[in-house]
């Protein structure tokens, strides 16, 4: 059995000391770190061991016969442990460190905690037992030796005095005893700000000057209260707490610049007051109650503002003017007056004028010296009730100083218009009307506008007061009814009656006019509906509305348009082919490049001239020429039998054309409407090409060429093509 002694030596109890046993070592580090004496079994370390790198090794040993190398017993496993020594110093792995603590903190306020590590064995001896201490940073901070918690060692440290501290911390092993290893790190401690300082004005008195014509809202000056704190702890609000200009000035806070801006709230007047004194206050926005006992966190300063004189424009006595004038006011009469003054100490004379852009018709004038407005042209309230003009006031010494004021002129009414009928009335009287029947109700209108409203008086002309036919009746609604005195009116005897009516208003003085009502006698139905009058314009169709009449009229117009279009198209289709005979051309071949469209082709040819041989051939007068002599029309030819040959049909038509005295002297086009029967030929033509030098007979009627649609197309024949 193998066993290991303390001296790292292997030995078997089978060894008689005959030196026939050999020791073999295998496992972790065998041959590289550990080596065995094969005779004695002693194990030696051939390299330096590091516990922090590998704390133990597992090896296997065996005793074998020296000569045969056969195992004398089974292999034995054993472990070699590396014993620790203090060969590693403590380390601060996360250093250097940074920490913050509020200023003015009490004694013992925790700042942070820093720890170090030691690679030595913490369970074996004191090699990894650490003790912490401060090498630099006293007397401001302290550290607990075992926990490494850093605390404040002085109370009420002031950030404004010193903001940042550097602390050097040491960690030592071996429990801090001599001979131990140590490591250090640094800690930077920053004091954070608290609101422990009030704002303080840089100066107790501020002076500003401002022109009296400065625009409202303009910044006049800035005041600033300094605060040793930072951030929101230094934010201050500004207020005007006293002074004789609290109503004219205001102060606002600028959060960026941390100062107060004084602005103008109301206009200044140098002539009224030349200076103002303000008392402004700056106070912290965020108050820390821990330091409220130190006193109010605010400060005050005095601001003096001097108003400087400026050349101001004229000032009108009123911001607006309202004037009234009667429409019958005399020309050049004074309507009203505007006044203005120069507010400066050295007052300048003022001249007045009218802005002609507001008085394009130049209806008004103004006295340049005293501002009296006069009438330049007559007024008419019925055309315009209001006139809005602008008056300009200009300093004589400085023409750039001007002011404007609006002036509204109201035209008052006078009774200068006589009343008249509200519209053009025309009454209709039924022949079968009854006595006392209301013929027409009329109303009056007056262009004037009396204060108490209109009230009209109606009457007949003096010579018609005893009118035998009609009478009038005043209604409560200020209108007038015309009534018939009797019945039995006859339009055959008299169809129109004229009734003059006098209309008077209630003005002072009253005005009147005479309006004539036209009364027409008409025939009516039993229920009083007008059916007809002597004047056609007043015949009203019974039962038809205006919409129905318009629809009937539209239908009539549409029918007339259709008839005109039909006649125009008919004339266009009946126009004959025009023969140009002003040029004597002996060889004239008329060529058509289109195939006849049959019965649907109505554009190229006059369908009306096509005659079916089966029908009756009547006389068709020639429209292309005007014959010198008038001949009697030819008698129509007898109908061609259905079985006639095409050749025969053409010869007959040629003979007829040759003997027609109304035919043109040269070529023309003969149009035939004949459907050939029994022919298997297609489209035929007689226009065969001939040489230009061949002898031709130019005494011909027309050059013709058959144009058939299958066995019957339009045909054109010339006299020279008779043989064909």
mmCIF file of N, CA, C and O in Angstrom, residues 376-409:
data_model
loop_
_atom_site.group_PDB
_atom_site.id
_atom_site.type_symbol
_atom_site.label_atom_id
_atom_site.label_comp_id
_atom_site.label_asym_id
_atom_site.label_seq_id
_atom_site.Cartn_x
_atom_site.Cartn_y
_atom_site.Cartn_z
ATOM 1 N N UNK A 376 -69.183 122.285 -48.516
ATOM 2 C CA UNK A 376 -68.704 122.734 -49.827
ATOM 3 C C UNK A 376 -69.686 122.414 -50.940
ATOM 4 O O UNK A 376 -69.787 123.162 -51.920
ATOM 5 N N UNK A 377 -70.422 121.330 -50.858
ATOM 6 C CA UNK A 377 -71.399 120.946 -51.884
ATOM 7 C C UNK A 377 -72.698 120.559 -51.188
ATOM 8 O O UNK A 377 -72.698 120.182 -50.008
ATOM 9 N N UNK A 378 -73.826 120.620 -51.892
ATOM 10 C CA UNK A 378 -75.111 120.292 -51.258
ATOM 11 C C UNK A 378 -75.150 118.842 -50.777
ATOM 12 O O UNK A 378 -74.513 117.951 -51.353
ATOM 13 N N UNK A 379 -75.934 118.623 -49.740
ATOM 14 C CA UNK A 379 -76.107 117.295 -49.166
ATOM 15 C C UNK A 379 -77.471 116.736 -49.540
ATOM 16 O O UNK A 379 -78.419 117.488 -49.782
ATOM 17 N N UNK A 380 -77.543 115.434 -49.581
ATOM 18 C CA UNK A 380 -78.821 114.764 -49.842
ATOM 19 C C UNK A 380 -78.857 113.530 -48.948
ATOM 20 O O UNK A 380 -78.132 112.559 -49.171
ATOM 21 N N UNK A 381 -79.696 113.578 -47.921
ATOM 22 C CA UNK A 381 -79.759 112.459 -46.987
ATOM 23 C C UNK A 381 -80.234 111.180 -47.658
ATOM 24 O O UNK A 381 -79.850 110.074 -47.260
ATOM 25 N N UNK A 382 -81.067 111.334 -48.681
ATOM 26 C CA UNK A 382 -81.574 110.148 -49.356
ATOM 27 C C UNK A 382 -80.475 109.422 -50.140
ATOM 28 O O UNK A 382 -80.625 108.241 -50.455
ATOM 29 N N UNK A 383 -79.398 110.098 -50.465
ATOM 30 C CA UNK A 383 -78.274 109.452 -51.151
ATOM 31 C C UNK A 383 -77.251 108.907 -50.163
ATOM 32 O O UNK A 383 -76.714 107.827 -50.348
ATOM 33 N N UNK A 384 -76.982 109.645 -49.095
ATOM 34 C CA UNK A 384 -75.995 109.205 -48.112
ATOM 35 C C UNK A 384 -76.316 109.846 -46.776
ATOM 36 O O UNK A 384 -76.384 111.075 -46.666
ATOM 37 N N UNK A 385 -76.490 109.000 -45.759
ATOM 38 C CA UNK A 385 -76.833 109.498 -44.428
ATOM 39 C C UNK A 385 -75.573 109.876 -43.654
ATOM 40 O O UNK A 385 -75.566 110.857 -42.915
ATOM 41 N N UNK A 386 -74.491 109.111 -43.841
ATOM 42 C CA UNK A 386 -73.260 109.330 -43.079
ATOM 43 C C UNK A 386 -72.123 109.698 -44.023
ATOM 44 O O UNK A 386 -72.016 109.168 -45.124
ATOM 45 N N UNK A 387 -71.278 110.572 -43.529
ATOM 46 C CA UNK A 387 -70.020 110.929 -44.198
ATOM 47 C C UNK A 387 -68.905 110.821 -43.157
ATOM 48 O O UNK A 387 -68.980 111.474 -42.105
ATOM 49 N N UNK A 388 -67.919 109.981 -43.431
ATOM 50 C CA UNK A 388 -66.801 109.773 -42.512
ATOM 51 C C UNK A 388 -65.535 110.343 -43.138
ATOM 52 O O UNK A 388 -65.072 109.861 -44.184
ATOM 53 N N UNK A 389 -64.997 111.355 -42.499
ATOM 54 C CA UNK A 389 -63.779 111.990 -42.997
ATOM 55 C C UNK A 389 -62.720 111.958 -41.908
ATOM 56 O O UNK A 389 -63.018 111.668 -40.738
ATOM 57 N N UNK A 390 -61.489 112.244 -42.295
ATOM 58 C CA UNK A 390 -60.365 112.282 -41.356
ATOM 59 C C UNK A 390 -59.739 113.670 -41.406
ATOM 60 O O UNK A 390 -59.431 114.182 -42.489
ATOM 61 N N UNK A 391 -59.563 114.247 -40.222
ATOM 62 C CA UNK A 391 -58.942 115.565 -40.100
ATOM 63 C C UNK A 391 -57.488 115.385 -39.666
ATOM 64 O O UNK A 391 -57.188 114.586 -38.765
ATOM 65 N N UNK A 392 -56.599 116.135 -40.297
ATOM 66 C CA UNK A 392 -55.168 116.057 -40.006
ATOM 67 C C UNK A 392 -54.747 117.361 -39.329
ATOM 68 O O UNK A 392 -55.075 118.458 -39.809
ATOM 69 N N UNK A 393 -54.019 117.209 -38.212
ATOM 70 C CA UNK A 393 -53.440 118.363 -37.516
ATOM 71 C C UNK A 393 -51.925 118.281 -37.649
ATOM 72 O O UNK A 393 -51.327 117.247 -37.316
ATOM 73 N N UNK A 394 -51.293 119.373 -38.117
ATOM 74 C CA UNK A 394 -49.852 119.391 -38.377
ATOM 75 C C UNK A 394 -49.217 120.572 -37.658
ATOM 76 O O UNK A 394 -49.755 121.697 -37.678
ATOM 77 N N UNK A 395 -48.072 120.281 -37.000
ATOM 78 C CA UNK A 395 -47.327 121.375 -36.373
ATOM 79 C C UNK A 395 -46.676 122.230 -37.461
ATOM 80 O O UNK A 395 -46.076 121.698 -38.400
ATOM 81 N N UNK A 396 -46.775 123.547 -37.299
ATOM 82 C CA UNK A 396 -46.182 124.443 -38.300
ATOM 83 C C UNK A 396 -44.658 124.412 -38.215
ATOM 84 O O UNK A 396 -43.965 124.432 -39.231
ATOM 85 N N UNK A 397 -44.118 124.289 -37.007
ATOM 86 C CA UNK A 397 -42.666 124.298 -36.844
ATOM 87 C C UNK A 397 -42.019 122.976 -37.254
ATOM 88 O O UNK A 397 -40.850 122.948 -37.613
ATOM 89 N N UNK A 398 -42.744 121.922 -37.165
ATOM 90 C CA UNK A 398 -42.202 120.606 -37.530
ATOM 91 C C UNK A 398 -43.303 119.839 -38.257
ATOM 92 O O UNK A 398 -44.203 119.270 -37.634
ATOM 93 N N UNK A 399 -43.217 119.828 -39.580
ATOM 94 C CA UNK A 399 -44.281 119.209 -40.382
ATOM 95 C C UNK A 399 -44.337 117.694 -40.238
ATOM 96 O O UNK A 399 -45.310 117.076 -40.671
ATOM 97 N N UNK A 400 -43.305 117.124 -39.646
ATOM 98 C CA UNK A 400 -43.336 115.669 -39.464
ATOM 99 C C UNK A 400 -44.213 115.262 -38.284
ATOM 100 O O UNK A 400 -44.565 114.084 -38.145
ATOM 101 N N UNK A 401 -44.572 116.216 -37.431
ATOM 102 C CA UNK A 401 -45.424 115.921 -36.287
ATOM 103 C C UNK A 401 -46.879 116.169 -36.680
ATOM 104 O O UNK A 401 -47.332 117.303 -36.788
ATOM 105 N N UNK A 402 -47.572 115.084 -36.959
ATOM 106 C CA UNK A 402 -48.968 115.175 -37.376
ATOM 107 C C UNK A 402 -49.818 114.214 -36.552
ATOM 108 O O UNK A 402 -49.308 113.220 -36.003
ATOM 109 N N UNK A 403 -51.100 114.514 -36.475
ATOM 110 C CA UNK A 403 -52.072 113.639 -35.826
ATOM 111 C C UNK A 403 -53.322 113.591 -36.690
ATOM 112 O O UNK A 403 -53.595 114.514 -37.466
ATOM 113 N N UNK A 404 -54.059 112.503 -36.523
ATOM 114 C CA UNK A 404 -55.288 112.315 -37.293
ATOM 115 C C UNK A 404 -56.426 111.994 -36.338
ATOM 116 O O UNK A 404 -56.218 111.337 -35.307
ATOM 117 N N UNK A 405 -57.621 112.415 -36.714
ATOM 118 C CA UNK A 405 -58.792 112.122 -35.912
ATOM 119 C C UNK A 405 -59.963 111.849 -36.856
ATOM 120 O O UNK A 405 -60.135 112.544 -37.863
ATOM 121 N N UNK A 406 -60.767 110.827 -36.583
ATOM 122 C CA UNK A 406 -61.948 110.555 -37.423
ATOM 123 C C UNK A 406 -63.113 111.455 -37.042
ATOM 124 O O UNK A 406 -63.367 111.714 -35.857
ATOM 125 N N UNK A 407 -63.814 111.931 -38.059
ATOM 126 C CA UNK A 407 -64.985 112.781 -37.861
ATOM 127 C C UNK A 407 -66.150 112.154 -38.613
ATOM 128 O O UNK A 407 -66.074 111.944 -39.838
ATOM 129 N N UNK A 408 -67.207 111.838 -37.877
ATOM 130 C CA UNK A 408 -68.419 111.262 -38.470
ATOM 131 C C UNK A 408 -69.471 112.361 -38.576
ATOM 132 O O UNK A 408 -69.813 113.006 -37.569
ATOM 133 N N UNK A 409 -69.988 112.572 -39.780
ATOM 134 C CA UNK A 409 -70.982 113.621 -40.034
ATOM 135 C C UNK A 409 -72.291 112.946 -40.414
ATOM 136 O O UNK A 409 -72.360 112.217 -41.412
#
